[in-house]
Tab-separated table of C-alpha atoms and ligand atoms in Angstrom:
chain	number	residue	atom	x	y	z
A	1	MET	CA	15.828	-8.221	11.862
A	2	ALA	CA	12.790	-9.941	13.427
A	3	LEU	CA	11.345	-8.240	16.515
A	4	ALA	CA	10.846	-11.580	18.332
A	5	GLU	CA	9.744	-15.196	17.889
A	6	ILE	CA	5.972	-15.607	17.947
A	7	LEU	CA	3.846	-18.735	18.249
A	8	MET	CA	0.566	-18.662	16.295
A	9	LEU	CA	-1.966	-21.046	17.814
A	10	GLY	CA	-5.112	-22.203	16.037
A	11	ARG	CA	-7.028	-20.408	13.309
A	12	ALA	CA	-6.884	-16.704	12.431
A	13	PRO	CA	-7.461	-14.741	9.205
A	14	ALA	CA	-4.669	-14.931	6.603
A	15	ILE	CA	-3.651	-11.299	7.250
A	16	VAL	CA	-2.468	-12.248	10.739
A	17	GLY	CA	0.134	-14.734	9.455
A	18	GLU	CA	1.106	-12.462	6.539
A	19	GLN	CA	1.620	-9.370	8.654
A	20	LEU	CA	3.285	-11.120	11.565
A	21	SER	CA	5.754	-12.810	9.186
A	22	ARG	CA	6.962	-9.374	8.025
A	23	GLN	CA	7.928	-8.335	11.558
A	24	PHE	CA	8.468	-11.547	13.534
A	25	THR	CA	9.779	-15.085	13.220
A	26	VAL	CA	6.529	-17.049	13.266
A	27	HIS	CA	5.955	-20.660	14.377
A	28	ARG	CA	2.545	-22.297	14.065
A	29	ALA	CA	0.686	-25.029	15.959
A	30	GLY	CA	-2.878	-26.302	15.662
A	31	PRO	CA	-5.078	-28.124	18.171
A	32	GLY	CA	-3.268	-31.233	19.454
A	33	GLU	CA	0.145	-30.065	18.224
A	34	VAL	CA	1.191	-27.973	21.213
A	35	GLU	CA	2.405	-30.892	23.342
A	36	ALA	CA	4.892	-31.875	20.622
A	37	LEU	CA	6.578	-28.421	20.480
A	38	SER	CA	10.214	-28.669	21.589
A	39	PRO	CA	11.410	-27.102	24.867
A	40	ASP	CA	14.072	-25.262	22.845
A	41	LEU	CA	11.474	-23.560	20.614
A	42	LEU	CA	9.141	-22.797	23.521
A	43	SER	CA	11.963	-21.164	25.478
A	44	ARG	CA	12.700	-18.785	22.573
A	45	VAL	CA	9.105	-17.681	21.958
A	46	ARG	CA	8.220	-14.303	23.547
A	47	GLY	CA	4.700	-13.819	22.197
A	48	ILE	CA	1.599	-15.898	21.388
A	49	ALA	CA	-1.086	-15.018	18.845
A	50	SER	CA	-3.878	-17.267	20.081
A	51	GLY	CA	-6.773	-18.307	17.880
A	52	ALA	CA	-9.871	-20.333	18.676
A	53	HIS	CA	-9.808	-23.813	20.205
A	54	VAL	CA	-6.186	-23.927	21.427
A	55	PRO	CA	-6.121	-23.153	25.147
A	56	VAL	CA	-3.278	-21.083	26.537
A	57	ASN	CA	-3.349	-22.814	29.901
A	58	ARG	CA	-1.048	-22.996	32.884
A	59	ALA	CA	0.718	-26.101	31.544
A	60	LEU	CA	1.679	-24.336	28.304
A	61	ILE	CA	2.612	-21.057	30.006
A	62	GLU	CA	4.902	-22.908	32.443
A	63	ARG	CA	6.778	-24.384	29.471
A	64	MET	CA	7.449	-20.877	28.089
A	65	PRO	CA	9.866	-19.038	30.434
A	66	GLY	CA	10.399	-16.152	27.973
A	67	LEU	CA	6.706	-15.482	27.308
A	68	GLU	CA	5.811	-11.776	27.578
A	69	ILE	CA	2.457	-11.399	25.806
A	70	VAL	CA	-0.573	-13.424	24.700
A	71	ALA	CA	-2.567	-11.596	21.998
A	72	ASN	CA	-5.959	-13.299	21.860
A	73	PHE	CA	-7.974	-13.394	18.630
A	74	GLY	CA	-11.416	-12.617	20.092
A	75	VAL	CA	-12.866	-10.337	22.738
A	76	GLY	CA	-13.714	-13.356	24.911
A	77	TYR	CA	-10.502	-14.783	26.353
A	78	ASP	CA	-11.807	-17.623	28.499
A	79	SER	CA	-9.411	-20.020	26.704
A	80	VAL	CA	-6.435	-18.063	28.110
A	81	ASP	CA	-5.510	-18.426	31.794
A	82	ALA	CA	-5.341	-14.641	32.187
A	83	ALA	CA	-5.221	-14.773	35.995
A	84	PHE	CA	-2.063	-16.918	35.866
A	85	CYS	CA	-0.579	-14.618	33.206
A	86	GLY	CA	-1.289	-11.690	35.544
A	87	GLU	CA	0.590	-13.436	38.391
A	88	ARG	CA	3.580	-13.962	36.101
A	89	GLY	CA	3.618	-10.433	34.666
A	90	ILE	CA	2.610	-11.691	31.211
A	91	CYS	CA	0.409	-9.283	29.267
A	92	VAL	CA	-2.872	-10.579	27.738
A	93	THR	CA	-4.710	-8.597	25.056
A	94	ASN	CA	-8.082	-9.192	23.357
A	95	THR	CA	-10.049	-7.641	20.460
A	96	PRO	CA	-12.806	-5.418	21.926
A	97	ASP	CA	-14.970	-2.897	20.007
A	98	VAL	CA	-14.013	-3.893	16.446
A	99	LEU	CA	-16.585	-6.733	16.522
A	100	THR	CA	-19.299	-5.201	18.709
A	101	GLU	CA	-21.792	-4.136	16.010
A	102	GLU	CA	-21.293	-7.337	13.957
A	103	VAL	CA	-22.033	-9.586	16.927
A	104	ALA	CA	-25.021	-7.448	17.929
A	105	ASP	CA	-26.377	-7.816	14.365
A	106	THR	CA	-25.970	-11.600	14.571
A	107	ALA	CA	-27.595	-11.706	18.001
A	108	PHE	CA	-30.601	-9.746	16.821
A	109	GLY	CA	-30.890	-11.832	13.649
A	110	LEU	CA	-30.780	-14.974	15.764
A	111	LEU	CA	-33.483	-13.582	18.042
A	112	LEU	CA	-35.782	-12.885	15.073
A	113	MET	CA	-35.045	-16.293	13.521
A	114	THR	CA	-35.936	-17.984	16.793
A	115	VAL	CA	-39.082	-16.034	17.649
A	116	ARG	CA	-40.551	-16.474	14.130
A	117	GLN	CA	-39.105	-19.955	13.353
A	118	LEU	CA	-37.455	-18.581	10.214
A	119	SER	CA	-34.983	-21.448	9.648
A	120	ALA	CA	-37.738	-24.057	9.948
A	121	ALA	CA	-39.921	-22.009	7.559
A	122	GLU	CA	-37.095	-21.880	5.019
A	123	ARG	CA	-36.512	-25.643	5.308
A	124	TYR	CA	-40.285	-26.081	4.737
A	125	LEU	CA	-40.107	-24.134	1.454
A	126	ARG	CA	-36.935	-25.877	0.225
A	127	ALA	CA	-38.495	-29.285	0.904
A	128	GLY	CA	-41.378	-28.381	-1.433
A	129	ARG	CA	-43.893	-28.422	1.413
A	130	TRP	CA	-45.346	-24.936	0.722
A	131	GLU	CA	-46.447	-26.147	-2.718
A	132	ALA	CA	-47.552	-29.568	-1.488
A	133	GLU	CA	-49.109	-28.782	1.888
A	134	GLY	CA	-49.929	-25.057	1.878
A	135	PRO	CA	-48.697	-22.200	4.084
A	136	TYR	CA	-46.222	-22.706	6.919
A	137	PRO	CA	-48.091	-22.873	10.260
A	138	LEU	CA	-48.502	-19.647	12.244
A	139	THR	CA	-45.749	-19.230	14.831
A	140	PRO	CA	-46.730	-19.464	18.507
A	141	ALA	CA	-44.382	-16.568	19.333
A	142	THR	CA	-44.103	-12.961	18.204
A	143	LEU	CA	-41.573	-10.269	19.021
A	144	ARG	CA	-44.473	-7.910	19.727
A	145	GLY	CA	-44.786	-7.108	23.413
A	146	ARG	CA	-41.687	-9.037	24.484
A	147	THR	CA	-39.387	-7.955	27.294
A	148	LEU	CA	-35.703	-8.554	26.613
A	149	GLY	CA	-33.517	-9.419	29.593
A	150	ILE	CA	-29.821	-9.006	28.835
A	151	LEU	CA	-27.292	-11.011	30.844
A	152	GLY	CA	-24.087	-8.962	30.457
A	153	LEU	CA	-24.804	-5.366	29.445
A	154	GLY	CA	-21.267	-4.698	28.217
A	155	ARG	CA	-20.171	-3.442	24.810
A	156	ILE	CA	-22.121	-6.034	22.790
A	157	GLY	CA	-25.029	-6.170	25.264
A	158	LEU	CA	-25.497	-2.418	24.921
A	159	ALA	CA	-25.400	-2.596	21.104
A	160	ILE	CA	-28.118	-5.294	21.293
A	161	ALA	CA	-30.161	-3.151	23.711
A	162	ARG	CA	-30.119	-0.244	21.227
A	163	ARG	CA	-31.408	-2.525	18.473
A	164	ALA	CA	-34.084	-3.891	20.826
A	165	GLU	CA	-35.281	-0.360	21.614
A	166	ALA	CA	-35.631	0.359	17.884
A	167	PHE	CA	-37.797	-2.776	17.618
A	168	GLY	CA	-40.050	-1.532	20.452
A	169	LEU	CA	-38.922	-4.020	23.102
A	170	GLU	CA	-38.668	-3.302	26.799
A	171	VAL	CA	-35.066	-3.909	27.960
A	172	ARG	CA	-33.839	-5.009	31.397
A	173	TYR	CA	-30.467	-6.397	32.463
A	174	HIS	CA	-28.329	-8.249	34.998
A	175	GLY	CA	-24.581	-8.173	35.579
A	176	ARG	CA	-22.274	-8.041	38.576
A	177	THR	CA	-22.629	-4.268	38.760
A	178	GLN	CA	-25.343	-1.733	37.934
A	179	ARG	CA	-24.360	0.693	35.184
A	180	THR	CA	-24.709	4.381	35.952
A	181	ASP	CA	-24.881	5.466	32.300
A	182	VAL	CA	-28.120	3.708	31.237
A	183	ASP	CA	-31.771	3.881	32.309
A	184	TYR	CA	-32.643	0.218	31.678
A	185	PRO	CA	-33.988	-1.422	34.878
A	186	TYR	CA	-31.249	-3.426	36.679
A	187	HIS	CA	-31.843	-6.750	38.468
A	188	ASP	CA	-29.309	-7.779	41.064
A	189	THR	CA	-30.024	-11.478	40.507
A	190	LEU	CA	-30.265	-13.430	37.265
A	191	GLU	CA	-33.360	-15.238	38.515
A	192	GLY	CA	-34.994	-11.861	39.224
A	193	LEU	CA	-34.217	-10.757	35.668
A	194	ALA	CA	-35.646	-14.000	34.251
A	195	ARG	CA	-38.840	-13.536	36.264
A	196	ALA	CA	-39.267	-10.018	34.870
A	197	CYS	CA	-38.791	-10.938	31.202
A	198	ASP	CA	-39.756	-13.592	28.642
A	199	THR	CA	-36.695	-13.332	26.380
A	200	LEU	CA	-33.179	-13.822	27.742
A	201	MET	CA	-30.174	-12.645	25.732
A	202	VAL	CA	-26.939	-14.153	27.057
A	203	VAL	CA	-23.891	-12.071	26.209
A	204	ALA	CA	-21.747	-12.536	29.301
A	205	PRO	CA	-18.206	-13.968	29.098
A	206	GLY	CA	-17.295	-17.606	29.742
A	207	GLY	CA	-15.024	-18.883	32.519
A	208	GLU	CA	-15.609	-20.274	36.002
A	209	ALA	CA	-17.531	-17.235	37.338
A	210	THR	CA	-20.353	-17.716	34.817
A	211	ARG	CA	-20.288	-21.519	34.388
A	212	GLY	CA	-23.854	-22.867	34.257
A	213	ILE	CA	-25.459	-19.746	35.777
A	214	VAL	CA	-28.401	-20.045	33.364
A	215	ASP	CA	-29.718	-23.120	35.147
A	216	ARG	CA	-33.035	-24.919	35.630
A	217	ARG	CA	-34.297	-22.325	38.121
A	218	VAL	CA	-33.562	-19.441	35.763
A	219	LEU	CA	-35.289	-21.249	32.892
A	220	GLU	CA	-38.332	-21.950	35.080
A	221	ALA	CA	-38.439	-18.261	36.031
A	222	LEU	CA	-38.401	-17.327	32.332
A	223	GLY	CA	-41.566	-19.391	31.839
A	224	PRO	CA	-43.434	-21.239	29.081
A	225	GLU	CA	-43.301	-18.315	26.610
A	226	GLY	CA	-39.591	-18.029	27.309
A	227	ILE	CA	-36.942	-17.742	24.601
A	228	VAL	CA	-33.194	-17.921	25.292
A	229	VAL	CA	-30.617	-16.558	22.860
A	230	ASN	CA	-26.942	-17.204	23.566
A	231	VAL	CA	-24.134	-15.332	21.797
A	232	GLY	CA	-21.871	-15.182	24.864
A	233	ARG	CA	-20.314	-18.558	25.644
A	234	GLY	CA	-21.866	-22.037	25.699
A	235	THR	CA	-20.569	-22.662	29.212
A	236	VAL	CA	-22.785	-19.890	30.658
A	237	ILE	CA	-25.861	-22.103	30.138
A	238	ASP	CA	-26.329	-25.460	31.869
A	239	GLU	CA	-26.778	-27.241	28.519
A	240	PRO	CA	-28.489	-30.444	29.810
A	241	ALA	CA	-30.910	-28.250	31.801
A	242	LEU	CA	-31.635	-26.207	28.651
A	243	VAL	CA	-32.296	-29.358	26.604
A	244	ALA	CA	-34.674	-30.665	29.299
A	245	ALA	CA	-36.467	-27.282	29.547
A	246	LEU	CA	-36.995	-27.229	25.775
A	247	GLN	CA	-38.199	-30.831	25.720
A	248	ASP	CA	-40.710	-30.531	28.569
A	249	GLY	CA	-42.064	-27.071	27.625
A	250	THR	CA	-40.555	-25.193	30.574
A	251	ILE	CA	-39.499	-22.643	27.925
A	252	LEU	CA	-40.639	-22.181	24.327
A	253	SER	CA	-37.449	-22.022	22.293
A	254	ALA	CA	-33.773	-21.153	22.010
A	255	GLY	CA	-31.392	-19.584	19.491
A	256	LEU	CA	-27.779	-20.605	20.068
A	257	ASP	CA	-24.563	-19.413	18.433
A	258	VAL	CA	-22.298	-20.946	21.095
A	259	PHE	CA	-22.170	-24.358	22.801
A	260	GLU	CA	-20.533	-25.990	25.784
A	261	LYS	CA	-18.219	-28.315	23.815
A	262	GLU	CA	-17.791	-26.702	20.392
A	263	PRO	CA	-17.859	-27.837	17.675
A	264	LYS	CA	-19.885	-30.668	19.217
A	265	VAL	CA	-23.592	-29.877	19.549
A	266	PRO	CA	-25.923	-32.229	21.471
A	267	GLN	CA	-28.044	-34.384	19.141
A	268	ALA	CA	-31.085	-33.560	21.288
A	269	LEU	CA	-30.768	-29.898	20.240
A	270	LYS	CA	-30.356	-30.797	16.568
A	271	ASP	CA	-33.480	-32.962	16.809
A	272	MET	CA	-35.653	-29.992	17.841
A	273	GLU	CA	-36.867	-28.308	14.626
A	274	HIS	CA	-37.987	-25.071	16.282
A	275	VAL	CA	-34.614	-24.414	17.944
A	276	VAL	CA	-32.142	-22.319	15.895
A	277	LEU	CA	-28.497	-23.389	15.906
A	278	LEU	CA	-25.584	-21.430	14.411
A	279	PRO	CA	-21.912	-22.558	14.250
A	280	HIS	CA	-20.399	-19.687	16.316
A	281	VAL	CA	-20.641	-17.082	13.547
A	282	GLY	CA	-21.263	-13.992	15.699
A	283	SER	CA	-18.268	-12.063	14.332
A	284	ALA	CA	-17.696	-14.189	11.247
A	285	SER	CA	-17.629	-11.722	8.345
A	286	ARG	CA	-14.367	-11.083	6.472
A	287	HIS	CA	-14.698	-7.387	7.347
A	288	THR	CA	-14.860	-7.954	11.093
A	289	ARG	CA	-12.505	-10.933	11.349
A	290	ASP	CA	-9.850	-8.918	9.455
A	291	ARG	CA	-10.231	-6.057	11.937
A	292	MET	CA	-9.890	-8.484	14.836
A	293	GLY	CA	-6.797	-9.988	13.183
A	294	GLN	CA	-5.306	-6.525	12.647
A	295	LEU	CA	-5.734	-5.752	16.337
A	296	VAL	CA	-3.901	-8.975	17.262
A	297	VAL	CA	-0.985	-7.921	15.019
A	298	ASP	CA	-1.043	-4.324	16.284
A	299	ASN	CA	-0.992	-5.437	19.926
A	300	LEU	CA	2.081	-7.611	19.326
A	301	ALA	CA	3.849	-4.934	17.283
A	302	SER	CA	3.099	-2.250	19.868
A	303	TRP	CA	4.347	-4.473	22.689
A	304	PHE	CA	7.623	-5.389	21.029
A	305	ARG	CA	8.315	-1.906	19.612
A	306	ASP	CA	7.143	0.331	22.488
A	307	GLY	CA	6.594	-2.013	25.461
A	308	ARG	CA	2.883	-0.994	25.543
A	309	PRO	CA	-0.159	-3.090	24.569
A	310	LEU	CA	-3.180	-1.509	22.854
A	311	THR	CA	-6.023	-3.456	24.451
A	312	PRO	CA	-4.883	-5.270	27.628
A	313	VAL	CA	-7.466	-7.267	29.624
A	314	ALA	CA	-8.396	-6.448	33.229
A	315	GLU	CA	-6.375	-9.335	34.747
A	316	THR	CA	-3.163	-7.923	33.256
A	317	PRO	CA	-3.586	-4.176	33.737
A	318	PHE	CA	-0.687	-2.879	31.684
A	319	VAL	CA	-1.025	0.734	30.645
A	320	ALA	CA	-2.544	0.830	27.178
A	321	LYS	CA	-0.878	2.929	24.511
A	322	GLY	CA	-3.021	6.038	23.900
B	1	LIG	P1	-17.775	-6.728	27.868
B	1	LIG	O1	-17.929	-5.352	27.339
B	1	LIG	O2	-16.667	-7.015	28.811
B	1	LIG	O3	-19.161	-7.157	28.517
B	1	LIG	C1	-19.305	-8.279	29.330
B	1	LIG	C2	-20.494	-8.057	30.241
B	1	LIG	O4	-20.684	-9.236	31.015
B	1	LIG	C3	-20.308	-6.891	31.191
B	1	LIG	O5	-21.491	-6.142	31.217
B	1	LIG	C4	-20.060	-7.556	32.528
B	1	LIG	O6	-20.643	-6.728	33.516
B	1	LIG	C5	-20.826	-8.862	32.387
B	1	LIG	N1	-20.265	-9.903	33.261
B	1	LIG	C6	-18.969	-10.232	33.406
B	1	LIG	N2	-18.850	-11.217	34.299
B	1	LIG	C7	-20.089	-11.496	34.741
B	1	LIG	C8	-20.606	-12.399	35.704
B	1	LIG	N3	-19.794	-13.213	36.398
B	1	LIG	N4	-21.946	-12.418	35.916
B	1	LIG	C9	-22.760	-11.597	35.215
B	1	LIG	N5	-22.318	-10.716	34.296
B	1	LIG	C10	-21.000	-10.665	34.062
B	1	LIG	O7	-17.577	-7.772	26.671
B	1	LIG	P2	-18.230	-7.731	25.203
B	1	LIG	O8	-17.268	-7.115	24.269
B	1	LIG	O9	-19.599	-7.204	25.306
B	1	LIG	O10	-18.276	-9.323	24.915
B	1	LIG	C11	-19.067	-10.146	25.744
B	1	LIG	C12	-18.841	-11.608	25.450
B	1	LIG	O11	-19.455	-11.961	24.200
B	1	LIG	C13	-17.388	-12.062	25.250
B	1	LIG	O12	-16.740	-12.265	26.483
B	1	LIG	C14	-17.537	-13.341	24.452
B	1	LIG	O13	-17.644	-14.454	25.322
B	1	LIG	C15	-18.847	-13.157	23.707
B	1	LIG	N6	-18.649	-13.015	22.260
B	1	LIG	C16	-19.181	-13.946	21.423
B	1	LIG	C17	-19.041	-13.808	20.055
B	1	LIG	C18	-19.659	-14.793	19.116
B	1	LIG	O14	-19.140	-14.957	18.022
B	1	LIG	N7	-20.745	-15.448	19.480
B	1	LIG	C19	-18.311	-12.737	19.534
B	1	LIG	C20	-17.777	-11.810	20.414
B	1	LIG	C21	-17.954	-11.955	21.775
B	1	LIG	P3	-20.157	-6.737	35.031
B	1	LIG	O15	-18.655	-6.688	34.978
B	1	LIG	O16	-20.812	-5.568	35.634
B	1	LIG	O17	-20.680	-8.027	35.593
B	2	LIG	C1	-14.618	-15.488	17.580
B	2	LIG	C2	-15.660	-14.691	19.777
B	2	LIG	O1	-15.387	-16.406	16.894
B	2	LIG	O2	-14.578	-12.615	20.058
B	2	LIG	C3	-15.067	-13.607	20.609
B	2	LIG	O3	-15.099	-13.741	21.843
B	2	LIG	O4	-16.242	-15.595	20.280
B	2	LIG	C4	-15.608	-14.622	18.300
B	2	LIG	O5	-15.477	-13.342	17.814
B	2	LIG	C5	-13.541	-16.222	18.316
B	2	LIG	O6	-12.937	-15.526	19.290
B	2	LIG	C6	-12.436	-16.685	17.374
B	2	LIG	O7	-12.862	-17.641	16.534
């Protein structure tokens, strides 16, 4: 007998559908298909497994009177209205820890690619220009002597900081609160952090509290040698201000894994050869995505078997199963 009816929204690894189908009655909907779901089906569904690009917003939640849990595929859950879920007693879970080291690897790779123009250098070779024109030009930037400012020294931020230390970088950070378990210098404003460093690593969550906080003033404070890397959320950076700062030399370069309106990326960014652009691949290995998927399944199973989630988010502070 199925534990409950579950709605799977958007994309997730195959193991999620396979494993959920063994324990639950599963319905699926992709982007643009949610509006067409019948009131009868929505009233029966007690859990959502939410993948990328399908928001679990107030409008959807209000159509689901029996909803008990939203298990988000991803540690960032800005596409789920978690505050509203909290008000309604609906549990929200995410996928922390299992992706931390993978995303930190991607972030550091992106930093190196950006500082040393590695994608442009590879394009140069593939186009036959090494043979025809000689060596690729020396890069204006080096990692040597850089100071890395981390916006959001959480799980992933800390894993990036450890890598940065191994590469000989000075690390500083900004967040809403100063950590008591690290010695890295803390800045109580983002502009203060930007002034004290030349390389800004954005790894803070999306949502209204962080919308556009990396703005023109922060980019100016970073300065003409400045490099911005974003693996957090595209919405954290004022994207038009970033484009302008790259075009007029306010900062030197950027490496971006996330964008304001994914999968759309401004043409102005694509036109800049020295900027490195990745299609949101921070956690995108089979190994890590399968572990994230497993945690989605385990959260739903734990909820419907024992009434306890494994990894609830702060807005819905259910007691996690030990
Ligand atoms: P985490 O442990 O919760 O860390 C988030 C950090 O951001 C914390 O240090 C938090 O510190 C800080 N923060 C939160 N709100 C802030 C605000 N309003 N202003 C400044 N700092 C703020 O989360 P995580 O596991 O490291 O993941 C971080 C984010 O990375 C996710 O939310 C997601 O958006 C992104 N991510 C991206 C990918 C990718 O594929 N590119 C993959 C995984 C995750 P305080 O609470 O002290 O402010
Ligand atoms: C995923 C992420 O790409 O965990 C996150 O917050 O951004 C990534 O790991 C995304 O959640 C699902 O595609």
